[in-house]
JSON list of C-alpha atoms in Angstrom, two decimals:
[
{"chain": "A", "resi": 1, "resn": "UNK", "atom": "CA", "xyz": [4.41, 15.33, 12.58]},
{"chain": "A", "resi": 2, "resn": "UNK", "atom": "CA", "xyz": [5.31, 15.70, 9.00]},
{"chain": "A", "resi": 3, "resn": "UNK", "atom": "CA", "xyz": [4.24, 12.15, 7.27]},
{"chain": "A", "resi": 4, "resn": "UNK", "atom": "CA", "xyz": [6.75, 10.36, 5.20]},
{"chain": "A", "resi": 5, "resn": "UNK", "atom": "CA", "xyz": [8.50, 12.78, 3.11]},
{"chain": "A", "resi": 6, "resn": "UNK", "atom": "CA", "xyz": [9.25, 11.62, -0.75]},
{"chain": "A", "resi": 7, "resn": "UNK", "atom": "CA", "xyz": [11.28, 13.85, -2.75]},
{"chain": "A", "resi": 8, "resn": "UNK", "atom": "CA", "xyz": [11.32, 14.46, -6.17]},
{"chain": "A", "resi": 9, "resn": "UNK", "atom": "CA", "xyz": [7.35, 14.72, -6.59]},
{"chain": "A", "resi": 10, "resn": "UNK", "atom": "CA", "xyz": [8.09, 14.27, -10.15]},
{"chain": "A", "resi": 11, "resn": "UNK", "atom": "CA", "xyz": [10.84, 13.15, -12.28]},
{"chain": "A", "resi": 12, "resn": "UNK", "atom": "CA", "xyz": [11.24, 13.06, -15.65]},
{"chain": "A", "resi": 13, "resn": "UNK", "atom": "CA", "xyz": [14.04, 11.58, -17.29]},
{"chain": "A", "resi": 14, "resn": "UNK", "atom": "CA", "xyz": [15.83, 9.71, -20.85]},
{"chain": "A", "resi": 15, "resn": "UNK", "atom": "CA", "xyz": [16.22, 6.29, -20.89]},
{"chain": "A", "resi": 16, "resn": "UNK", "atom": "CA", "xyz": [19.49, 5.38, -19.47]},
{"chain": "A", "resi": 17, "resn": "UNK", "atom": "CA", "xyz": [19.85, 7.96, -16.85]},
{"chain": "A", "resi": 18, "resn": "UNK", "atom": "CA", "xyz": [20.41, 7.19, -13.59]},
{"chain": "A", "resi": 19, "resn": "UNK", "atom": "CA", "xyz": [17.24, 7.79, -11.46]},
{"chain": "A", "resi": 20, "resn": "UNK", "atom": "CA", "xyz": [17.37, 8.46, -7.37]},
{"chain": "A", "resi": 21, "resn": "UNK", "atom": "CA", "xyz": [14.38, 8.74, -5.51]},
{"chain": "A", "resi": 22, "resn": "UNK", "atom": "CA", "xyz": [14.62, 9.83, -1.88]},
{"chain": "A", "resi": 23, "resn": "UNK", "atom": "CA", "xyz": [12.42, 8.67, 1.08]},
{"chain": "A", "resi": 24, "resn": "UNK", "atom": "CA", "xyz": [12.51, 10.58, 5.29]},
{"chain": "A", "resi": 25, "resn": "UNK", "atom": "CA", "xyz": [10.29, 8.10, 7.36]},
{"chain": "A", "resi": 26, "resn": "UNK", "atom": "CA", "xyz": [8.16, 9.38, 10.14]},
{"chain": "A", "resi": 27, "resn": "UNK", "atom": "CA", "xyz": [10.54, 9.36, 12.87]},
{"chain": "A", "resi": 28, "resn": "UNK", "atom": "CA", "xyz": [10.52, 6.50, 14.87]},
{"chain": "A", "resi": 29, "resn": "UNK", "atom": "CA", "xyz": [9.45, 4.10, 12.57]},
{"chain": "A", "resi": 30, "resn": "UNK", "atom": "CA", "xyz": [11.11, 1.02, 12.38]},
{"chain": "A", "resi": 31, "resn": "UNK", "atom": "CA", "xyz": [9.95, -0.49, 8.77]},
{"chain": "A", "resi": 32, "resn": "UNK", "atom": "CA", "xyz": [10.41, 1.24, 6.20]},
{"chain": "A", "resi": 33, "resn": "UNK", "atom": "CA", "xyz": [9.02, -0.30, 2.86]},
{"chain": "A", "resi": 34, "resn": "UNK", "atom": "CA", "xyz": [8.83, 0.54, -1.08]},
{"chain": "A", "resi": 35, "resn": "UNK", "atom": "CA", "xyz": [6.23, -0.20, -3.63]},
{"chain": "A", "resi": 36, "resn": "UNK", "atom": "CA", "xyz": [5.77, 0.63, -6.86]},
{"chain": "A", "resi": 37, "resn": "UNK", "atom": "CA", "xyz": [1.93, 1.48, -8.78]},
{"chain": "A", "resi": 38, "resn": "UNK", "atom": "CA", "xyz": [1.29, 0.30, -11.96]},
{"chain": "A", "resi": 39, "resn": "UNK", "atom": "CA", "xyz": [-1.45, -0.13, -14.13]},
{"chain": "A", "resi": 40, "resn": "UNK", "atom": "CA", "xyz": [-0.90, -3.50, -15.33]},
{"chain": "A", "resi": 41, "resn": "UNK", "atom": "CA", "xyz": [0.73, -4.82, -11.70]},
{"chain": "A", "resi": 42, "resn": "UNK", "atom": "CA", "xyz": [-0.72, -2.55, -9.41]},
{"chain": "A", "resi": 43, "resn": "UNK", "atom": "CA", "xyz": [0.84, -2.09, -5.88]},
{"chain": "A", "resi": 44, "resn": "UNK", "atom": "CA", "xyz": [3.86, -4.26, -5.49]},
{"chain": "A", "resi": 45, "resn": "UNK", "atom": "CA", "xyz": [6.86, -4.79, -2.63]},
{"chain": "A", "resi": 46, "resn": "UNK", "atom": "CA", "xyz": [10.22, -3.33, -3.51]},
{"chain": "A", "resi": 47, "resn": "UNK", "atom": "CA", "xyz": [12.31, -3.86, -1.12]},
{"chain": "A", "resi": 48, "resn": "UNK", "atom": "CA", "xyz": [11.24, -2.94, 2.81]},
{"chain": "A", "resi": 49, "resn": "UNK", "atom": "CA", "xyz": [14.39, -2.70, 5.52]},
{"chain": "A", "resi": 50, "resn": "UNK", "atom": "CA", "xyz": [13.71, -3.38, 9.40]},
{"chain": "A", "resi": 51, "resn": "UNK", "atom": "CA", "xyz": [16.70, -0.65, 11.53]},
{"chain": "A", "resi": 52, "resn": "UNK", "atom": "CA", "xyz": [17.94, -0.05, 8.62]},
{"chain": "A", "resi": 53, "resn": "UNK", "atom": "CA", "xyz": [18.41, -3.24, 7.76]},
{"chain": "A", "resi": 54, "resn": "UNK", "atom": "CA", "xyz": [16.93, -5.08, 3.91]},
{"chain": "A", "resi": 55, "resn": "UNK", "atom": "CA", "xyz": [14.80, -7.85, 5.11]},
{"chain": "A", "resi": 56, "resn": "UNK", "atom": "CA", "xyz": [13.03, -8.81, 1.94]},
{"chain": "A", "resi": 57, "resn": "UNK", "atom": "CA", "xyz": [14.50, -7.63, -1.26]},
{"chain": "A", "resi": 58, "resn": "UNK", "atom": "CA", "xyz": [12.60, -10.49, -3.43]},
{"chain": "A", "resi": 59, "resn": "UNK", "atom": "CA", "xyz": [10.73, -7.72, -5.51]},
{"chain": "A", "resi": 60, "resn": "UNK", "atom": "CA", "xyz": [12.91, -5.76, -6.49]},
{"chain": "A", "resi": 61, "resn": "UNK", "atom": "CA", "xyz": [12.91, -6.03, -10.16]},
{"chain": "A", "resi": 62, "resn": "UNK", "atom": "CA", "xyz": [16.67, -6.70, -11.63]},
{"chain": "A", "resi": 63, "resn": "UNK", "atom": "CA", "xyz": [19.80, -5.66, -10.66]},
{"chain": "A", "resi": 64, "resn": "UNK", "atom": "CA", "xyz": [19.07, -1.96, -12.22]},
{"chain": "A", "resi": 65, "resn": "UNK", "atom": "CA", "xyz": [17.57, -1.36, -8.92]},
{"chain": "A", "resi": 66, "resn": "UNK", "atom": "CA", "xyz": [18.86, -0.64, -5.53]},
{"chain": "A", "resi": 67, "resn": "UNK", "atom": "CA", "xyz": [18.03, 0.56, -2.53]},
{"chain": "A", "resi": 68, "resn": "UNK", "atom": "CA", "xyz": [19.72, 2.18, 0.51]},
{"chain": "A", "resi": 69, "resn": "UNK", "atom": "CA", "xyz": [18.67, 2.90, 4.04]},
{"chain": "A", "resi": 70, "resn": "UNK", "atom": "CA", "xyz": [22.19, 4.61, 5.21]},
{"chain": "A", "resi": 71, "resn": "UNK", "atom": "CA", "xyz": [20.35, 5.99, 8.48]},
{"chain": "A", "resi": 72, "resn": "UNK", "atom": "CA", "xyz": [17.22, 6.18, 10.37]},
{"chain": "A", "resi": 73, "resn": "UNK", "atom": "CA", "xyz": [16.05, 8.91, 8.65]},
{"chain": "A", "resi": 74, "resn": "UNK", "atom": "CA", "xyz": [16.43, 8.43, 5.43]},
{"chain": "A", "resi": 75, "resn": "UNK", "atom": "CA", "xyz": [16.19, 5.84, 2.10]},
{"chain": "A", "resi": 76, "resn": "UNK", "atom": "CA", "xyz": [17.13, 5.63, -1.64]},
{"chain": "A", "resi": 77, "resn": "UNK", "atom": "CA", "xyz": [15.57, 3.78, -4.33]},
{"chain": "A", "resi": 78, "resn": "UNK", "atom": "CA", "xyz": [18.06, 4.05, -7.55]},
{"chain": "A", "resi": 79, "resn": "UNK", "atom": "CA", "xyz": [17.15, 2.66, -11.06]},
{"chain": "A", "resi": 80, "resn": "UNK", "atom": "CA", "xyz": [20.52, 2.97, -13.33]},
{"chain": "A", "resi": 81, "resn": "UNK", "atom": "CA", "xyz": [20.22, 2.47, -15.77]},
{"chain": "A", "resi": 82, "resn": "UNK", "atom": "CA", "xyz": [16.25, 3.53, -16.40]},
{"chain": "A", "resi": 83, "resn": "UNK", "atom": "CA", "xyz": [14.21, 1.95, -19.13]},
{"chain": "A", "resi": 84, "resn": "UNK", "atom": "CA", "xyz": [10.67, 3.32, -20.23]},
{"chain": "A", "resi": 85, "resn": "UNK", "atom": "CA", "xyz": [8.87, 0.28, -18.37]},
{"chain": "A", "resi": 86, "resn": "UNK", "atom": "CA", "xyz": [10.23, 1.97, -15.03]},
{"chain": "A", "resi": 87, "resn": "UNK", "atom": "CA", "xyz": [7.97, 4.42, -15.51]},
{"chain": "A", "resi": 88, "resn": "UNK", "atom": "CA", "xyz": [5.57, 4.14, -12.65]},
{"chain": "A", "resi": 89, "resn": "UNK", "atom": "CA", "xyz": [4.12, 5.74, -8.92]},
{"chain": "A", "resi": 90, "resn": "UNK", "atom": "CA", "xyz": [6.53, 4.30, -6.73]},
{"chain": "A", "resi": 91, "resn": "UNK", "atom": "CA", "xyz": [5.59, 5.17, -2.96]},
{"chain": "A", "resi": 92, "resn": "UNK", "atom": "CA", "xyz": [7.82, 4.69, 0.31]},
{"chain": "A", "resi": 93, "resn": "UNK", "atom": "CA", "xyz": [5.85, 4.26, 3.52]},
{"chain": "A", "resi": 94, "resn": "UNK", "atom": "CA", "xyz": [6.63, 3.56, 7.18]},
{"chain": "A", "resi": 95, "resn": "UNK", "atom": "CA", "xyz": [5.49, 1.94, 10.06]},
{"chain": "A", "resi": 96, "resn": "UNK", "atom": "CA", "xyz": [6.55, 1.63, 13.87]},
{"chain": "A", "resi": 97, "resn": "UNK", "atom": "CA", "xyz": [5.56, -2.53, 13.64]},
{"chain": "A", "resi": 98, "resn": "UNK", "atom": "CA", "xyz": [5.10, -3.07, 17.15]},
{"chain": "A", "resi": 99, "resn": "UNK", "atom": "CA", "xyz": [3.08, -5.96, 16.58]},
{"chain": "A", "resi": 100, "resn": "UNK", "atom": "CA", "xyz": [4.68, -7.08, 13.07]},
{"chain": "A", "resi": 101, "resn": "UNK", "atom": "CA", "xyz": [1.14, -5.51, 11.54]},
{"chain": "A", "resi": 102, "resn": "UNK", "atom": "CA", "xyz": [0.60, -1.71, 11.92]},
{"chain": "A", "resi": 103, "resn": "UNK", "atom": "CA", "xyz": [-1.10, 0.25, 9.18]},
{"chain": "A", "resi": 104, "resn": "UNK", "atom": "CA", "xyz": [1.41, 1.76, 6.98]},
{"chain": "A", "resi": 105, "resn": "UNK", "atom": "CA", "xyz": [2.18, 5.64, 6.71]},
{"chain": "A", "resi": 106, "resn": "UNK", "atom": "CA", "xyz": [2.61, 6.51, 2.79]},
{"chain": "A", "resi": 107, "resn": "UNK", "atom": "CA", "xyz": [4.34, 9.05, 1.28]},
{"chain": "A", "resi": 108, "resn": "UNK", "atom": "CA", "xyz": [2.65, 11.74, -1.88]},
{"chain": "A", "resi": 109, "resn": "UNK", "atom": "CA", "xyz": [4.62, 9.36, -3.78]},
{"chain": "A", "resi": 110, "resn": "UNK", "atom": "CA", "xyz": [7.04, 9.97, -7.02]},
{"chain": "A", "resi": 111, "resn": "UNK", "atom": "CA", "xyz": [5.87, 9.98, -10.21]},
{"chain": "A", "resi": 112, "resn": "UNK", "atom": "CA", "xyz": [8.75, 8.62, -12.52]},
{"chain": "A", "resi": 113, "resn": "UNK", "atom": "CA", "xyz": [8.57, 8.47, -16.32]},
{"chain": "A", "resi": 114, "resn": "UNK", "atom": "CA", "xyz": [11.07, 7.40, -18.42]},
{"chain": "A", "resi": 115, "resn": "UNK", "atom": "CA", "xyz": [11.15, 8.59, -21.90]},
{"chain": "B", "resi": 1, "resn": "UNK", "atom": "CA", "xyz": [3.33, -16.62, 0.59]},
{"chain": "B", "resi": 2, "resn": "UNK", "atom": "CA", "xyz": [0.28, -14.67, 1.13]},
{"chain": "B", "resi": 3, "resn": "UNK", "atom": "CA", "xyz": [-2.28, -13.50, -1.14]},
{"chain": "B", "resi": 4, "resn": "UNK", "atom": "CA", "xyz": [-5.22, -10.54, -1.05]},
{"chain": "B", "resi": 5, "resn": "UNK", "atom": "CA", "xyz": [-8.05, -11.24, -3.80]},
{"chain": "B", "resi": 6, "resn": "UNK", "atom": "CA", "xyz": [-10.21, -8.30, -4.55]},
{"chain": "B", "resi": 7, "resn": "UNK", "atom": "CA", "xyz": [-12.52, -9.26, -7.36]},
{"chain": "B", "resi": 8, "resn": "UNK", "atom": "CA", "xyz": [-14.36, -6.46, -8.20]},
{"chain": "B", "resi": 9, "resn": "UNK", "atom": "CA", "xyz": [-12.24, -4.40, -10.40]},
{"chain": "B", "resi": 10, "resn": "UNK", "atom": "CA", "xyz": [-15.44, -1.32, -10.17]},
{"chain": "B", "resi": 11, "resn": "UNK", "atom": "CA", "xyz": [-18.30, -0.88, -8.06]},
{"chain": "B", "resi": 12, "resn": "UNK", "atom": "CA", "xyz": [-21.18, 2.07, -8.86]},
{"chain": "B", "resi": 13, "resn": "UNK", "atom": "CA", "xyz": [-23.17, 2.98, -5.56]},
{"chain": "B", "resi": 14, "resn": "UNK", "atom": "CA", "xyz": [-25.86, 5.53, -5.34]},
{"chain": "B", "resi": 15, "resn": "UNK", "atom": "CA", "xyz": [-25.06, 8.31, -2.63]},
{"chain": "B", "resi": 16, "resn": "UNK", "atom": "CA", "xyz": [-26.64, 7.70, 0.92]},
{"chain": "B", "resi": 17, "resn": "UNK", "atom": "CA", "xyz": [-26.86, 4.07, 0.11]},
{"chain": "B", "resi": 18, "resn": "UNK", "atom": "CA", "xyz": [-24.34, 1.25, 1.52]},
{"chain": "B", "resi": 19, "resn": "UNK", "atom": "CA", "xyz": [-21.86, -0.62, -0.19]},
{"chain": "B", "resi": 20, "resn": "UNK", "atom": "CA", "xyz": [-19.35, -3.74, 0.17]},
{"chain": "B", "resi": 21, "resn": "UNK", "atom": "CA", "xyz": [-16.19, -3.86, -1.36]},
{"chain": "B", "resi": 22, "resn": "UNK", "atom": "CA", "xyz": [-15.19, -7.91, -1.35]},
{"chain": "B", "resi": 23, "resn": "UNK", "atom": "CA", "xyz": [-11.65, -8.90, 0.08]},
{"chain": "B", "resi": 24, "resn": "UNK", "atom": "CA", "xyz": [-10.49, -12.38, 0.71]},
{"chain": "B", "resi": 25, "resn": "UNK", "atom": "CA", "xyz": [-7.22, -13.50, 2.03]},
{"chain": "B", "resi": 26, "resn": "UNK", "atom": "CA", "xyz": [-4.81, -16.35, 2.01]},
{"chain": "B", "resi": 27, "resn": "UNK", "atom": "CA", "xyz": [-1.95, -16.93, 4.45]},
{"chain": "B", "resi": 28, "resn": "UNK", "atom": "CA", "xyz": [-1.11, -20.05, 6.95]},
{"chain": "B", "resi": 29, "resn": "UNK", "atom": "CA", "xyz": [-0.02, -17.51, 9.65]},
{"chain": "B", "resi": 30, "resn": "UNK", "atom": "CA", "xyz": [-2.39, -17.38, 12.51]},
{"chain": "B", "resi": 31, "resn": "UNK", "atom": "CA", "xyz": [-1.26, -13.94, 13.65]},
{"chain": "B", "resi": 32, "resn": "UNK", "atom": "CA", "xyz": [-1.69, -11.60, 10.84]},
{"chain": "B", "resi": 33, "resn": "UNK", "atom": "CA", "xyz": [-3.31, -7.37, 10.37]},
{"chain": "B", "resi": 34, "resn": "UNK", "atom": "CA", "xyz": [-5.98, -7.04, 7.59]},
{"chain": "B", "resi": 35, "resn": "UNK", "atom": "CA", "xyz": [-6.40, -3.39, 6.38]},
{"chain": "B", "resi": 36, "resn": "UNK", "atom": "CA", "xyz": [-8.33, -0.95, 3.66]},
{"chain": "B", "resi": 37, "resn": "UNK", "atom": "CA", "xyz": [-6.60, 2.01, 2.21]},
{"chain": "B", "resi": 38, "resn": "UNK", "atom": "CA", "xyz": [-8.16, 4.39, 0.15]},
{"chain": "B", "resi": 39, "resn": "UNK", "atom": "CA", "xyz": [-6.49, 6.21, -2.84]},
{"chain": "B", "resi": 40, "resn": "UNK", "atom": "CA", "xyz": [-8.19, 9.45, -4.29]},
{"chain": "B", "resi": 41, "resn": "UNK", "atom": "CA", "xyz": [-7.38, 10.57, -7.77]},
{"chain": "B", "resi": 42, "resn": "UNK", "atom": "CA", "xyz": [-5.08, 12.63, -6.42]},
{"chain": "B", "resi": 43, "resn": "UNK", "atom": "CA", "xyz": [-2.33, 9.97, -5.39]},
{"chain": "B", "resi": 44, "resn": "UNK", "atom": "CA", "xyz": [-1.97, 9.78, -1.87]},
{"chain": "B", "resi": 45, "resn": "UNK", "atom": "CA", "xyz": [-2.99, 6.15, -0.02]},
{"chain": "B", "resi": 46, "resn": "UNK", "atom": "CA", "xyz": [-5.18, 6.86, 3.19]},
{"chain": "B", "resi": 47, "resn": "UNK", "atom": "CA", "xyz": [-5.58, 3.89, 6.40]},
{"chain": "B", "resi": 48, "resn": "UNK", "atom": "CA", "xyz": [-9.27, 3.36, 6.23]},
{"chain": "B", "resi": 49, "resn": "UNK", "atom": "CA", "xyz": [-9.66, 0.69, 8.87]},
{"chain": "B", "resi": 50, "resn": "UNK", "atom": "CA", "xyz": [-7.84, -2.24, 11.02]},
{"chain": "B", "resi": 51, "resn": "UNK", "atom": "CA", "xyz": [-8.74, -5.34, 11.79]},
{"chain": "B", "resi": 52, "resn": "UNK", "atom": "CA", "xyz": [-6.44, -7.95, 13.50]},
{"chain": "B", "resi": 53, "resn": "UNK", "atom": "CA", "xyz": [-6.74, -12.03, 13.23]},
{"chain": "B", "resi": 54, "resn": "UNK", "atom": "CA", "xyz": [-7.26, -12.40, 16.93]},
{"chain": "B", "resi": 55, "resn": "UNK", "atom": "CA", "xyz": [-9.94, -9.60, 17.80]},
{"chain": "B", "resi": 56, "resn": "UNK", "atom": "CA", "xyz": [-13.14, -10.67, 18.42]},
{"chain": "B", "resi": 57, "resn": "UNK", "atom": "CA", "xyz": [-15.46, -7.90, 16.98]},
{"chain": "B", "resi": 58, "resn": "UNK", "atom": "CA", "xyz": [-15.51, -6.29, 13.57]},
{"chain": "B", "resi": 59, "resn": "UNK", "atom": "CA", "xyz": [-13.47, -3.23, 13.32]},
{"chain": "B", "resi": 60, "resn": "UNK", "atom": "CA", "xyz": [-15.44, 0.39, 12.69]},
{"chain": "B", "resi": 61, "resn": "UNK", "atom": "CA", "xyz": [-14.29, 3.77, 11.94]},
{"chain": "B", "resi": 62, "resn": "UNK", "atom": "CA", "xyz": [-17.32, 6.16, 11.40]},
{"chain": "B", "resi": 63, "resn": "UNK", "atom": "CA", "xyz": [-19.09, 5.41, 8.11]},
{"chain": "B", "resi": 64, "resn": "UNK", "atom": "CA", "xyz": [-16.55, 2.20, 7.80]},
{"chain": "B", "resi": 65, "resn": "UNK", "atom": "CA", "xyz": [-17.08, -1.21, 9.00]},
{"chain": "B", "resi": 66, "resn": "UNK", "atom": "CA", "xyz": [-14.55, -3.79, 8.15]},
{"chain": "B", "resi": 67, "resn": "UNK", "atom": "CA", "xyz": [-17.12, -7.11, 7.81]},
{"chain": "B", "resi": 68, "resn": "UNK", "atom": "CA", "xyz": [-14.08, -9.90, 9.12]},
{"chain": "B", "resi": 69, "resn": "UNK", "atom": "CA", "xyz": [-15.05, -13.96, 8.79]},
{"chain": "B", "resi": 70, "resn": "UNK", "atom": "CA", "xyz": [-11.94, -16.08, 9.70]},
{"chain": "B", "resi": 71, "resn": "UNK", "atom": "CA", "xyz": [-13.32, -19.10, 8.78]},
{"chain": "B", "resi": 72, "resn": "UNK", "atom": "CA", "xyz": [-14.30, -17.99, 4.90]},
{"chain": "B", "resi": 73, "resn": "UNK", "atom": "CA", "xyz": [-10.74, -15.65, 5.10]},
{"chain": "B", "resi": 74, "resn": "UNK", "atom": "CA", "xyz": [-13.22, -12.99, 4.10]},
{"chain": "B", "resi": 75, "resn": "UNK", "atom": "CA", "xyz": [-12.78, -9.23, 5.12]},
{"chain": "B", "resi": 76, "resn": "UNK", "atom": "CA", "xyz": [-14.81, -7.68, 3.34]},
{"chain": "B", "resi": 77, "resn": "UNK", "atom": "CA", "xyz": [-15.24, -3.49, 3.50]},
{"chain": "B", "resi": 78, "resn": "UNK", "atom": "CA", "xyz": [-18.93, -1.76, 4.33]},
{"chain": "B", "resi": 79, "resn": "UNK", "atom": "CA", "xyz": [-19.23, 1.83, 2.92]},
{"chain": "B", "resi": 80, "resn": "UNK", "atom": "CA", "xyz": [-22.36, 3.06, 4.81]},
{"chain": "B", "resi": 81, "resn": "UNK", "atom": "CA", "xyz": [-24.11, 6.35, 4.04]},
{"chain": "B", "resi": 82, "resn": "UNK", "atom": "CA", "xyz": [-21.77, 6.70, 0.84]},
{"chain": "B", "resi": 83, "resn": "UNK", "atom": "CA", "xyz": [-20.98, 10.11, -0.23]},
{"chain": "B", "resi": 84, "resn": "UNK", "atom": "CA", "xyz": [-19.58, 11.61, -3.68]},
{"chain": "B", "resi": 85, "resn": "UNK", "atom": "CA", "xyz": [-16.23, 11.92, -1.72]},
{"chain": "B", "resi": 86, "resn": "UNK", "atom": "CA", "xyz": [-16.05, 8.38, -1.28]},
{"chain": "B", "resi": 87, "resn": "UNK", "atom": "CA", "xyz": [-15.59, 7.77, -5.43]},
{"chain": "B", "resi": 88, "resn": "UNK", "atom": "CA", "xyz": [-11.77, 6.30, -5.31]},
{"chain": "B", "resi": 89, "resn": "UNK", "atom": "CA", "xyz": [-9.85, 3.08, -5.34]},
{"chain": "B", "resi": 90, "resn": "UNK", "atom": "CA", "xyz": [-10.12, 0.85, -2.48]},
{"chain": "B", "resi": 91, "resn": "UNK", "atom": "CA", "xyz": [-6.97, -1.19, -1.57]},
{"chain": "B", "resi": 92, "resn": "UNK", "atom": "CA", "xyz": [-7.12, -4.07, 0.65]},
{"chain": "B", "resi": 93, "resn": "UNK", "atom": "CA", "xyz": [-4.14, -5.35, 2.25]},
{"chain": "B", "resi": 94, "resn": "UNK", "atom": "CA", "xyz": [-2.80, -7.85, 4.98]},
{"chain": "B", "resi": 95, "resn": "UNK", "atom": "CA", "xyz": [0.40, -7.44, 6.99]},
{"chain": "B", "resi": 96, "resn": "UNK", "atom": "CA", "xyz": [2.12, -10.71, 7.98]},
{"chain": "B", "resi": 97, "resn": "UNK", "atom": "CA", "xyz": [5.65, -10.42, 9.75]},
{"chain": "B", "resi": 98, "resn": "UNK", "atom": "CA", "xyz": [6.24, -7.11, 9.20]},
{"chain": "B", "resi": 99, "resn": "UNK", "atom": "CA", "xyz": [5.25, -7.19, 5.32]},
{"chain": "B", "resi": 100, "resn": "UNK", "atom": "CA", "xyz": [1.91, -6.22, 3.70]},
{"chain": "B", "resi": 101, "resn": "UNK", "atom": "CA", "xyz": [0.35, -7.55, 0.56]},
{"chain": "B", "resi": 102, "resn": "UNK", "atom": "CA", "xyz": [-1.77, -5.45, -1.52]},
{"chain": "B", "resi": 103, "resn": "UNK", "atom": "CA", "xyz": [-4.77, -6.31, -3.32]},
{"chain": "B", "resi": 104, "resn": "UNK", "atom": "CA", "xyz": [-5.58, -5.17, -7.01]},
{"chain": "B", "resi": 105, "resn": "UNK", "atom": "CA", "xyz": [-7.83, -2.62, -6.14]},
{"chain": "B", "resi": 106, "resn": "UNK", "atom": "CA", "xyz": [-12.10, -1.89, -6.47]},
{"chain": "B", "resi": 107, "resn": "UNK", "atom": "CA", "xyz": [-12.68, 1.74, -7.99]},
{"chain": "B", "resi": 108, "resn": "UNK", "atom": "CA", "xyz": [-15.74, 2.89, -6.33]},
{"chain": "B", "resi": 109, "resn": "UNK", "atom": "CA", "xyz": [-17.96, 5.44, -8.25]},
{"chain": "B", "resi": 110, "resn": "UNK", "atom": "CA", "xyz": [-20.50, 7.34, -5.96]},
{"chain": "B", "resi": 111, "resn": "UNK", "atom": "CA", "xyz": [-23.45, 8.24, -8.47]},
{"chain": "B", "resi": 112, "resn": "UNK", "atom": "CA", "xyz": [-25.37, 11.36, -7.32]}
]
């Protein structure tokens, strides 16, 4: 099994770019979910989809994000366009939720700055 | 809405001794998961321990004990035998409905 897969590791990038940050769940998973690590906020909720479907979109930040979930296998966070307080770990995890509370499976994570 | 309280932002532990990393929770669902996750300097967030709202007994996983009091909303996290390895931040979370909350986080330093 190869965990949750998060692609780039890093990314640096100007402010204004458009930013894309990739996400494979373990497969079979039905939740997939999105946080994002800061200092000052620590770990919040993103966005998290249930079949591919958004359930709770309530933290995602402003309308610069968005996030996709076209398939099974695969998700997109996309800041456009970025701002320096983006910067930030942002993770994408996945869980099979049989009981509505299973222990997430994280991903290395992306590191995103935003100069 | 639910809420995870961790108020110890750092903890400092001798190695071989114990330690308890506080955790309380808030939520007016009866059926809910609590969980620890540890995060090494290097990044990567690692399941520690599970407890759900209707077992009976405390959860365990080797050196980890998960120390859970429904009636306080308390779950807090026992470190026993620590070791230099265990110096990190400790997240505790709680899954309700499919969504987990995330404490703040405890960094835990393991003196030698």
């Amino acid at each position: 099994d190869a965990g949750v897969i998060q692609s780039p590791r890093h990314e640096v990038t100007e402010m204004g770019q458009e930013v894309t940050l990739r996400c494979k769940p373990i497969s079979g998973h039905d939740y997939l979910f999105w946080y994002r690590q800061t200092m000052m906020r620590g770990l919040e909720l993103l966005i998290y989809f249930n079949n591919n479907v958004p359930i709770d979109d309530s933290g995602m930040p402003e309308d610069r994000f968005s996030a996709k979930m076209p398939n099974a296998s695969f998700s997109t966070l996309k800041i456009q366009p970025s701002e320096p307080r983006d910067s930030a770990v942002y993770f994408c995890a996945s869980s099979p939720q049989d009981r509505g509370f299973e222990k997430l499976f994280f991903g290395s994570g992306t590191q995103l700055s935003v100069l | 809405a639910q809420k995870i309280t961790q108020t110890q932002p750092g903890m400092f532990v001798q190695e071989k001794e114990a330690v308890t990393l506080d955790c309380t929770y808030d939520t007016s669902d009866p059926s809910y998961g609590l969980f620890w996750y540890k995060q090494p300097s290097s990044g990567e967030m690692i399941f520690l321990i599970y407890q759900g709202s209707y077992d009976q007994q405390n959860a365990t996983e080797g050196r980890y004990s998960l120390n859970f009091q429904k009636a306080r909303k308390s779950a807090n996290l026992v470190i026993s035998a620590s070791q230099l390895g265990d110096s990190a931040m400790y997240f505790c979370a709680m899954a309700v409905a499919g969504k987990s909350t995330f404490g703040d986080g405890t960094t835990l330093t393991v003196k030698p």
